[in-house]
XYZ file of C-alpha atoms in Angstrom:
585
model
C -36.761 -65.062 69.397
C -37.038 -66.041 65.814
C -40.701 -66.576 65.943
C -41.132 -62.869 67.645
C -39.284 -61.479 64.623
C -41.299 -63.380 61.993
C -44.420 -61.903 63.936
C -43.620 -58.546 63.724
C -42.674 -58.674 60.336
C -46.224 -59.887 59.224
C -48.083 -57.143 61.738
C -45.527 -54.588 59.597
C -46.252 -55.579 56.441
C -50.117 -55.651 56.878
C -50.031 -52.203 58.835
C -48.237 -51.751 55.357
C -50.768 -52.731 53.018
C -53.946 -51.338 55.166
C -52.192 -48.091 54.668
C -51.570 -48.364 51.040
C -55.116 -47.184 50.158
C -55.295 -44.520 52.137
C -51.913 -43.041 50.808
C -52.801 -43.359 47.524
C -56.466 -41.550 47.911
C -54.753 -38.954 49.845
C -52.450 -37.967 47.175
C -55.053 -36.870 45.120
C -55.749 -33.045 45.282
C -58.716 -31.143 45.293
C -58.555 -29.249 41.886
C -59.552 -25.897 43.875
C -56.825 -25.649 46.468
C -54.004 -26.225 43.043
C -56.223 -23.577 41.502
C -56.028 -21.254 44.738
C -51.963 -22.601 44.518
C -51.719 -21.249 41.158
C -53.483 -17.985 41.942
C -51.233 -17.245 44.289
C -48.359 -17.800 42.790
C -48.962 -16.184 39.998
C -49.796 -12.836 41.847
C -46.451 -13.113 43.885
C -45.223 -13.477 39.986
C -46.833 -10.696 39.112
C -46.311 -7.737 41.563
C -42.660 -9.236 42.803
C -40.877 -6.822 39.902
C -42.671 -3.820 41.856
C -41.066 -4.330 45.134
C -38.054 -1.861 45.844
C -35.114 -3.121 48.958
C -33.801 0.187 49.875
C -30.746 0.531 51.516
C -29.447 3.617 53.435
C -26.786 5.986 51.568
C -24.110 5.366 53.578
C -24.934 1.437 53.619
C -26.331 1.522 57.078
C -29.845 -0.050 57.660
C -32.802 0.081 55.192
C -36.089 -0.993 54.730
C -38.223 -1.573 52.005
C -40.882 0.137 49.297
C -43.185 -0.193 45.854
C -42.720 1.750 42.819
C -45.894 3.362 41.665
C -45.622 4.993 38.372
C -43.627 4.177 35.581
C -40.762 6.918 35.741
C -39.498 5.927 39.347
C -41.652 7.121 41.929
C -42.141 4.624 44.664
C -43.396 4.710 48.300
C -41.819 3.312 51.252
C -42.368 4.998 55.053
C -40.967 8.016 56.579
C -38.910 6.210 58.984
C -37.191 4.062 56.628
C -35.882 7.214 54.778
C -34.874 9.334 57.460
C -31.172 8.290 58.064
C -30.552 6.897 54.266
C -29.404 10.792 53.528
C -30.475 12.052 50.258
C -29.744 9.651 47.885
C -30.166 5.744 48.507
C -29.572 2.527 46.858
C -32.635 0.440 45.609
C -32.959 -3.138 44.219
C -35.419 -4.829 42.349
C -36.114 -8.487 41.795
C -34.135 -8.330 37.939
C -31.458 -8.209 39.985
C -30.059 -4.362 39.370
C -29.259 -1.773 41.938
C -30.648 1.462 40.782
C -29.773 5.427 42.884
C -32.794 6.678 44.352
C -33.191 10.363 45.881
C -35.479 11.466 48.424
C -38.584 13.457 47.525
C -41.059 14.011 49.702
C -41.496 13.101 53.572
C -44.560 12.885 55.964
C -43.590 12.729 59.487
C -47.189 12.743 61.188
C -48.256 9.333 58.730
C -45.180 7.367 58.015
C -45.127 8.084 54.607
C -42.523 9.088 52.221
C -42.092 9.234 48.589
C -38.874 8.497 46.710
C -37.589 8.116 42.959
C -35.486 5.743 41.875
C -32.898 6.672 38.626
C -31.838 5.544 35.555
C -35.277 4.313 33.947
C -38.889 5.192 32.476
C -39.985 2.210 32.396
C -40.097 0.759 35.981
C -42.915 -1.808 37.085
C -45.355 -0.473 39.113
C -47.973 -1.626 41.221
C -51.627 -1.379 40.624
C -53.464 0.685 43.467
C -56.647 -0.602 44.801
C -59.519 0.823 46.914
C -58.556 0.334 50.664
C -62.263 0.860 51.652
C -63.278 -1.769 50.260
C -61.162 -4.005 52.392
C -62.843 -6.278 55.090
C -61.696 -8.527 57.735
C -60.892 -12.122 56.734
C -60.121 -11.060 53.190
C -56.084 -12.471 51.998
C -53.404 -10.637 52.190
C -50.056 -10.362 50.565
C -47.048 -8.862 53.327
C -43.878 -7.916 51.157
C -40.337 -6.601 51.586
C -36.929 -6.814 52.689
C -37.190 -8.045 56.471
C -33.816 -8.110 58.676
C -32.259 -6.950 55.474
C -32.406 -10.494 53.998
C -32.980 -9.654 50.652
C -29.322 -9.169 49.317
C -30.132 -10.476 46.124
C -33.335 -7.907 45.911
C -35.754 -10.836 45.685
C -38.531 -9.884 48.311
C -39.992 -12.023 50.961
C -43.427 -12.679 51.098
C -45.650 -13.284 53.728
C -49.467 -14.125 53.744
C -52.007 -14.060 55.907
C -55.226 -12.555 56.683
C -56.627 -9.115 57.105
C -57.550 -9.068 61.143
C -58.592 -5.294 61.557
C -59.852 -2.349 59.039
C -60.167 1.623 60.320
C -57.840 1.072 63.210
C -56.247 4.107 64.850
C -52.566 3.693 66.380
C -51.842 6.214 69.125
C -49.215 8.858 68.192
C -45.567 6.641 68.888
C -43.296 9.675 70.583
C -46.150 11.875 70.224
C -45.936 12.475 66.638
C -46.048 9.404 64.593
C -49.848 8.717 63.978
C -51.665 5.992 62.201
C -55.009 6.449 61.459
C -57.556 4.225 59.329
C -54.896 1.728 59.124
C -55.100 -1.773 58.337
C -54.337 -4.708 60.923
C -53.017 -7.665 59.405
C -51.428 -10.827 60.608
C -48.996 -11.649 57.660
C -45.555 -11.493 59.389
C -44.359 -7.617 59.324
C -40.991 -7.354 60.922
C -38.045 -4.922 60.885
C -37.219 -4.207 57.267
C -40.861 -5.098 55.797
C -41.179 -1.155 56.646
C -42.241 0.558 53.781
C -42.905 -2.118 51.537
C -46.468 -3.144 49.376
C -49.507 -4.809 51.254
C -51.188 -5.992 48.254
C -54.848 -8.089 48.095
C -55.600 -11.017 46.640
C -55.566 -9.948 43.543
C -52.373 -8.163 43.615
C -53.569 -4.730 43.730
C -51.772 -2.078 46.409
C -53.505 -1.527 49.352
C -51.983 -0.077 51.663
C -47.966 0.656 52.934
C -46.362 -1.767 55.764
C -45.599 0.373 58.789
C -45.741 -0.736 62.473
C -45.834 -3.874 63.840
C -46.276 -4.445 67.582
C -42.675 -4.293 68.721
C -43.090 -2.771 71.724
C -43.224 -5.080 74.254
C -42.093 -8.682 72.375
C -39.271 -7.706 71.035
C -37.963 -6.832 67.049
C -40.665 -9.238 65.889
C -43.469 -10.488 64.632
C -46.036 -10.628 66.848
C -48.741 -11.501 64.713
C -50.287 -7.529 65.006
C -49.286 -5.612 61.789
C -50.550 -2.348 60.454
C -50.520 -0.541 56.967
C -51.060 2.225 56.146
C -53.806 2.402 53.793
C -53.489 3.233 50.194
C -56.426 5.876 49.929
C -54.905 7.713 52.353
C -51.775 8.111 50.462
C -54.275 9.095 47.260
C -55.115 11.865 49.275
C -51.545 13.187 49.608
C -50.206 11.707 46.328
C -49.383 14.977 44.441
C -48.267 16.532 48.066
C -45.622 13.734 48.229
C -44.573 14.636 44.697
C -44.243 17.925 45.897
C -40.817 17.672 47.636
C -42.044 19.049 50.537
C -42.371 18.311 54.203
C -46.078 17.998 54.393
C -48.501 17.784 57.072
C -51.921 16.439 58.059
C -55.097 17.656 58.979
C -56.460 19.540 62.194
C -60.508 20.899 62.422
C -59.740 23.600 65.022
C -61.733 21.623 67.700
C -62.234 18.462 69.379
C -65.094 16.240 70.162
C -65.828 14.184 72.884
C -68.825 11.536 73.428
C -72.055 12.547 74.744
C -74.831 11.295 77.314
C -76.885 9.541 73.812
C -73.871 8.694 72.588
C -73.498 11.355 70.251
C -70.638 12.940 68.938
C -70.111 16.506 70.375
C -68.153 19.403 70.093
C -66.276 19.797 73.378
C -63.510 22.798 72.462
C -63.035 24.459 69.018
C -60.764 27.502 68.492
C -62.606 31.035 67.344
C -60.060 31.334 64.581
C -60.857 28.029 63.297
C -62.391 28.062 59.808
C -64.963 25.955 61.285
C -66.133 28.331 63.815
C -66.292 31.223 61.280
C -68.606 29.079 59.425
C -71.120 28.341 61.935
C -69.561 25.436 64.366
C -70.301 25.838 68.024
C -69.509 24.072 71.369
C -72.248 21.262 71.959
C -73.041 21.166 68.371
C -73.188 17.612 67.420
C -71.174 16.273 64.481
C -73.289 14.087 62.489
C -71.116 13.632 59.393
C -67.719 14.486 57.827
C -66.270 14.307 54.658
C -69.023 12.425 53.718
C -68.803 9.549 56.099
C -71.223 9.363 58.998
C -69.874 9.370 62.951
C -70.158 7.165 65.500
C -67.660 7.144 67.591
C -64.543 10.076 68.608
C -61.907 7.071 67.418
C -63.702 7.227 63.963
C -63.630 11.097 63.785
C -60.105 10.806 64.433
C -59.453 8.087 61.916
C -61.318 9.944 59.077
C -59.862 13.680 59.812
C -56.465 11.668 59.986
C -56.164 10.421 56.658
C -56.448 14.516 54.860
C -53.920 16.939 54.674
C -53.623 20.394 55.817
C -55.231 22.713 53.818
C -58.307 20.825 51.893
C -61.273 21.517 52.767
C -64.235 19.281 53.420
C -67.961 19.258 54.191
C -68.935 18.913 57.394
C -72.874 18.362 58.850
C -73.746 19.664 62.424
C -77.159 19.265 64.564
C -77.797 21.914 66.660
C -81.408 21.678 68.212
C -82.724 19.267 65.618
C -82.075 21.103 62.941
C -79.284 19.735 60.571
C -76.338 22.407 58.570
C -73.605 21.917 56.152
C -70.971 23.621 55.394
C -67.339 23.425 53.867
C -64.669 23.874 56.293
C -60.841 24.575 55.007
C -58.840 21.844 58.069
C -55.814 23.665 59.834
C -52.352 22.555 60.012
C -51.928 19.493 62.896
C -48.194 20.576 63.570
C -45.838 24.110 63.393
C -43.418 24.552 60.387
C -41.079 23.989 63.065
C -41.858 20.553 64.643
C -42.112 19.342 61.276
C -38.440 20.724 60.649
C -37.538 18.977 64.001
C -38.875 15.454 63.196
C -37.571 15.749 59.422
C -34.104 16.475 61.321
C -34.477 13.148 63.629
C -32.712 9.975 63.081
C -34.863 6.792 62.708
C -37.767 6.291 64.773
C -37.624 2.722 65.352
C -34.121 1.950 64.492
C -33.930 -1.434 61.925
C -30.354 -2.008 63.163
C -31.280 -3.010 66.820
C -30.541 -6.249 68.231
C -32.896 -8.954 68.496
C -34.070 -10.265 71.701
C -31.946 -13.516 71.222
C -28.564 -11.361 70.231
C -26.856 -11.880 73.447
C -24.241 -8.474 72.536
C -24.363 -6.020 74.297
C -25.333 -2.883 71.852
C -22.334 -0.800 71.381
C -22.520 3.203 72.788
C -22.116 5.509 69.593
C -19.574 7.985 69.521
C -21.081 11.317 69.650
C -18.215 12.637 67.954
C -17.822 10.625 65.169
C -18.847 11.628 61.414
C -21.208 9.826 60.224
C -19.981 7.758 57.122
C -22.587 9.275 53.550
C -21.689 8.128 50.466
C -21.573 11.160 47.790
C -24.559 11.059 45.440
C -24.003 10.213 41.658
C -22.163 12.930 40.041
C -25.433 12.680 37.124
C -27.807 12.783 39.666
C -26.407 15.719 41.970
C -28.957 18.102 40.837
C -32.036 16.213 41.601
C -31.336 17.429 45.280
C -31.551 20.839 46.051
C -32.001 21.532 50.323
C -34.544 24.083 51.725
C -35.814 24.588 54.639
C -39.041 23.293 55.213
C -38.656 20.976 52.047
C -36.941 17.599 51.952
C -36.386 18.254 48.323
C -37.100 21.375 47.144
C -36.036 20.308 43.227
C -38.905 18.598 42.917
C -41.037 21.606 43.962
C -39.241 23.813 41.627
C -40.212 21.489 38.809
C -44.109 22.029 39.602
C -44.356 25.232 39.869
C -42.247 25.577 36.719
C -45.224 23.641 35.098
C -47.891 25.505 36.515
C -46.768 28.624 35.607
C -45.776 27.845 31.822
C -49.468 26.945 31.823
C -50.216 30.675 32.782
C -47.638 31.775 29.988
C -48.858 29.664 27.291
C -52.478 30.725 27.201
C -51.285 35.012 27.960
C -47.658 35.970 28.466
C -47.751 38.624 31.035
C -43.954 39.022 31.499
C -43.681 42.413 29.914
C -46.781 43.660 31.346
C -45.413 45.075 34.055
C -46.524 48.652 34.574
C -50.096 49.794 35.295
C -53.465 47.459 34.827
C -56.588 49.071 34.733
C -59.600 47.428 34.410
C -63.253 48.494 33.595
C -66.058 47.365 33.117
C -70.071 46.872 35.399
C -70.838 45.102 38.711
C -73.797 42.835 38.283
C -76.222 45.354 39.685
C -75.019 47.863 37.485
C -72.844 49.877 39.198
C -69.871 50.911 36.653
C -66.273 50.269 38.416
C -62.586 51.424 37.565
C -59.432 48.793 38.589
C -56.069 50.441 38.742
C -53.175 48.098 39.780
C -50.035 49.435 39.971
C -46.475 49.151 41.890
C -47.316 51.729 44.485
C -50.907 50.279 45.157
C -54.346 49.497 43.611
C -57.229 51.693 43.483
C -60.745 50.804 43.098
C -63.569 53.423 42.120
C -67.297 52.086 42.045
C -70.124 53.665 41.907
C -69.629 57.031 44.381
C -67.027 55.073 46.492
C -63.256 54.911 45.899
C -60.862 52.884 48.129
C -57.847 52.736 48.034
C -54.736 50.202 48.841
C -51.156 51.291 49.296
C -48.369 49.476 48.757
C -45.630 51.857 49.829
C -45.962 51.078 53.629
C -46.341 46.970 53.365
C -49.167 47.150 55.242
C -52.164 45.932 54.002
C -56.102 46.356 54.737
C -59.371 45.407 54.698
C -60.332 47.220 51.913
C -62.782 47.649 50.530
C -64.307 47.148 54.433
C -65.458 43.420 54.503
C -63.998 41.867 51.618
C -61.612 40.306 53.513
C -58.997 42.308 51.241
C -60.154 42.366 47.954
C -57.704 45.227 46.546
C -54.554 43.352 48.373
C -55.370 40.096 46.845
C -55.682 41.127 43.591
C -51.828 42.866 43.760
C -50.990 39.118 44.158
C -52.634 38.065 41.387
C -50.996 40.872 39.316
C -47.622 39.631 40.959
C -48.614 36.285 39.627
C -49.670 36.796 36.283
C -46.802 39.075 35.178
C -44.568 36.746 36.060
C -43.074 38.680 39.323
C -43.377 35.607 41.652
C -39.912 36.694 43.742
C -41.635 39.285 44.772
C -43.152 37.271 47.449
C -41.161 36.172 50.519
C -41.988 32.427 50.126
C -43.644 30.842 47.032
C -44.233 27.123 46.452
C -46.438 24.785 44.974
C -48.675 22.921 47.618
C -50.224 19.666 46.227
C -53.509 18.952 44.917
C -57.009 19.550 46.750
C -60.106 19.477 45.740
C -61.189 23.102 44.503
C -63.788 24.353 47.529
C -64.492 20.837 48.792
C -66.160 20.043 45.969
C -65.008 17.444 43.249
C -63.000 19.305 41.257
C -59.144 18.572 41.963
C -57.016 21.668 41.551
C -52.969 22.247 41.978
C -52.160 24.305 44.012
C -50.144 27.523 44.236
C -49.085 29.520 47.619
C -47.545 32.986 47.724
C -46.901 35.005 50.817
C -45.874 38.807 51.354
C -46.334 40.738 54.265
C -47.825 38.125 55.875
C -50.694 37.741 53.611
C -51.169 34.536 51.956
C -52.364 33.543 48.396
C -53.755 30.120 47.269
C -54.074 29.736 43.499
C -55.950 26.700 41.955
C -55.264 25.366 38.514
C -57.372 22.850 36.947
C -56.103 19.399 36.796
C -58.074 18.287 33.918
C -57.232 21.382 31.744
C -54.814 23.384 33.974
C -57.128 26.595 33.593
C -56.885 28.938 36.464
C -59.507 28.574 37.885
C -59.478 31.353 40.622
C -57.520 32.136 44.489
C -58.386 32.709 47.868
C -56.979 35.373 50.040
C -55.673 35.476 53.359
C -54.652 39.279 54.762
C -52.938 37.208 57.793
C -53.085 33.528 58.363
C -56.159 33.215 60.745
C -57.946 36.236 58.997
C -61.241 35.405 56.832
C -60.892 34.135 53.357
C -61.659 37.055 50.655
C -62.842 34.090 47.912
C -62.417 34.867 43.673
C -63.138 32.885 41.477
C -63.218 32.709 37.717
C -66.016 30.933 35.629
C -65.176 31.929 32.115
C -62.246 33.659 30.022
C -62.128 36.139 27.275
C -60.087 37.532 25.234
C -59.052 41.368 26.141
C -55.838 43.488 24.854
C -54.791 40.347 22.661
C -54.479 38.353 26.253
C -56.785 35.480 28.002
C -58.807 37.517 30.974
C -61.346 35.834 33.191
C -64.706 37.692 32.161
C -65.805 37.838 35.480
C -64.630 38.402 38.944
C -66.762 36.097 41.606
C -65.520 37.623 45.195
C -67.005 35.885 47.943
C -66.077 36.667 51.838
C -65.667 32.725 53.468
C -69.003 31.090 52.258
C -70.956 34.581 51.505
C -71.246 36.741 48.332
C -69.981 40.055 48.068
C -70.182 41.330 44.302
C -69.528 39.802 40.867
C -67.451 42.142 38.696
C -68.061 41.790 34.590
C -64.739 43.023 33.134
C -65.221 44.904 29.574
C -61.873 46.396 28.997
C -58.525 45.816 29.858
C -55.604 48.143 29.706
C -51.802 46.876 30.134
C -48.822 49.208 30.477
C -45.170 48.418 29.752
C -42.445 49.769 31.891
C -41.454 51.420 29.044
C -44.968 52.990 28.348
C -44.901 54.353 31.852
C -41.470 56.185 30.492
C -42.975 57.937 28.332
């Protein structure tokens, strides 16, 4: 027995020292995977402060979200935000709970925008360039899963980018995810809303769905974002405080015998039919990107919101055609009033599979339990229908139109206009806006709009409403904006699908619809379209050039255009401007 244990204690202790060498060469590192160590770390270091937990209101459920600019604004998902109430409660990693109030909300993408309080100096997160993605690159999964983060220090997963340009199904036939980007860094409930950043710590894209559906509340190693440049898109329409929508062409497409991309149905009062688009007409490219496929026509036309317009490139018996196409609302005001009204759409409070509880009914009768917001902070919120803050929407158009005021105050210009002055062919023409309508001689024709009987006309014949649209833009300039029925500032687009990015002003009356674009690199005004109802033609003006007339700035020239075609350039010369209390006399 004795000689057994003196054995095994000399096979031990040379097992021992055969292993020593091997333990000790093993311990030594490669310098590049401490370097890759250190990399990471420090971008976790880095982009950790930008990070937001969010937590509902009324304390119930939550979710997570990134601030993007300095003064508060930060993005988290729709979904997230849609039972907090108005006001939430946000930390950070410093360890402080700041208020937070809803400002902007897109149902169809997931999307919405909040601001959180008390600071101007909040640490953001740098955006990057979600095209440039590609599968296999590293990715960076942060947030607040299962509510974990009570001490608002995120949780970070990592993994790899398995999937770019992916298209997710509408989830209860609204929810849509297009161009998203499939990762497998553990997303579960809670990482909603929160930053998918790269390897180098820039934002690319917004943590939205895993797949739930059928394993359960969690991970299952398929997550999506949603991906940064899409939010770009609608970044000033998610600081507009409204509920916004995404992008329909008027038609759909279906594949054809060579595999080309066809029109298979397209509406007659689509903007795309009125500019040329017929059935069988084969879509070559859009918005600049080339198609191949009907899921990559839907991920592209996805990712824009209603409203901009785009170029578009059809075949139609070899030969190729481009034109600019303004896209079409996806939803009605009121669907989007309906899902803004909805409680969560996947609801972070569930049980998990293992939770053995049985999930308690809710009382249909019982109030539900929101906290008052912040006395301070109570007039950041101001309801609307068809906004989800309409404070925020006030603001811009406050801005946009002390632009107009600050280069020519028009406010006490309210009588009659008349302007004079040559059409480009020579033609001599008299402008005569007043309350009771607008008159327009040129030439040996006179037409004539009234504005007694609130309905308004074509006139003159196939402008698509030239004398109309320029009663608007009297309305506008003089400052007598609540004279239309709804007025609100849109978002940015870019100004006729060209590069230019323009905010946007909209102003109906009578059912006739005005779109006014203001520079964003000067905030000139740099012209309107027209719509006499809201599937009628476009009657297009534009303004190149200002000048100085009656001691106020005046574009020089009037470019009208009727959709894509030209119709006249007017040269104004003189300007007159009554006073109600000229008109007295």
């Amino acid at each position: 027995m004795q000689r057994k244990f003196f054995c095994a204690q000399i096979v031990t202790s040379i097992v021992i020292i055969l292993l020593l060498p091997a333990s000790s060469k093993s311990a030594v590192v490669d310098p590049a995977v401490l370097a890759a160590q250190k990399q990471r770390i420090d971008v976790i270091k880095a982009v950790s402060p930008s990070v937001v937990a969010i937590f509902g209101g009324s304390g119930q459920g939550g979710g997570s979200g990134v601030l993007v600019t300095p003064d508060g604004y930060a993005l988290t998902n729709f979904h997230v935000v849609s039972g907090a109430g108005s006001f939430m409660k946000c930390g950070l990693n410093d360890g402080k709970l700041y208020d937070a109030v809803i400002v902007s909300i897109d149902p169809t993408g997931d999307v919405a925008m909040i601001r959180l309080l008390g600071r101007n100096d909040f640490p953001v997160a740098k955006l990057g360039n979600s095209d440039t993605v590609k599968v296999g690159d590293w990715a960076y999964a942060m947030g607040n899963p299962f509510l974990l983060a009570t001490d608002f220090q995120p949780t970070i997963t990592y993994g790899i980018v398995s999937g770019v340009h992916r298209y997710q199904y509408p989830a209860g036939t609204f929810l849509e995810y297009t161009d998203c980007i499939q990762v497998d860094s553990s997303i579960n409930p809670g990482n909603s809303g929160g930053p998918l950043f790269n390897a180098r710590g820039e934002l690319i894209g917004i943590n939205g769905r895993g797949s739930f559906e059928k394993r359960g509340r969690v991970n299952s190693g398929a997550g999506y974002a949603i991906s940064i440049n899409q939010i770009k898109h609608f970044w000033d329409h998610l600081k507009s405080g409204r509920i916004v929508d995404h992008a329909a062409l008027g038609a759909t497409v279906s594949t054809g015998a060579d595999s080309t991309i066809d029109v298979s149905e397209i509406l007659e009062e689509s903007d795309a039919y009125r500019k040329g688009l017929q059935l069988g007409d084969e879509i070559v490219s859009f918005a600049g990107r080339p198609m191949r496929s009907v899921n990559q026509f839907k991920n592209i036309l996805g990712i824009y919101p209603a409203g901009w317009t785009l170029p578009l490139v059809y075949r139609r018996d070899e030969k190729k055609t481009k034109i600019y196409v303004r896209l079409q609302n996806l939803h009605s005001a009121s669907e989007l009033q309906e899902q803004a009204g909805q409680k969560k759409m996947i609801p972070d409070k569930s049980p998990m599979p293992e939770d053995k509880k049985t999930p308690r009914i809710p009382n249909p009768h019982a109030k539900p339990t929101v906290t008052p917001p912040p006395e301070k902070y109570k007039h950041l919120y101001v309801p609307k229908t068809g906004f989800a803050n309409y404070y925020f929407n006030q603001q811009h158009q406050d801005r946009l139109l002390q632009t107009l005021t600050d280069r020519s105050d028009f406010s006490d210009r309210k009588g009659t206009w008349t302007l004079t002055g040559k059409q480009i062919d020579g033609d001599e023409f008299i402008l005569t806006l007043a309350d009771k309508g607008v008159g327009f001689e040129i030439g040996n024709e006179v037409f004539l709009q009234s504005l007694e009987s609130g309905i308004l006309v074509d006139e003159p014949p196939g402008t698509g409403g030239l004398l109309a649209a320029l009663h608007h833009f009297r309305l506008l300039l003089s400052g007598q904006t609540k004279h239309f029925t709804d007025f609100y500032y849109l978002g940015s687009e870019p100004l006729d699908g060209k590069n230019e990015m323009v905010d946007v002003l909209v102003g109906t009356q009578t059912g006739a619809i005005s779109r006014w674009y203001f520079s964003k690199s000067d905030l000139s005004l740099r012209g309107f379209d027209f719509y006499l109802t809201e599937n009628s033609e476009v009657c297009t003006i534009r303004f190149e050039q200002f000048q100085t007339l009656n001691g106020q700035d005046f574009p020089s020239e009037l470019d009208v255009f009727i959709g894509n075609r030209p119709v006249m350039k007017l040269k104004i010369e003189r300007l007159k401007l009554e006073t109600l209390e000229d008109m007295k006399k």
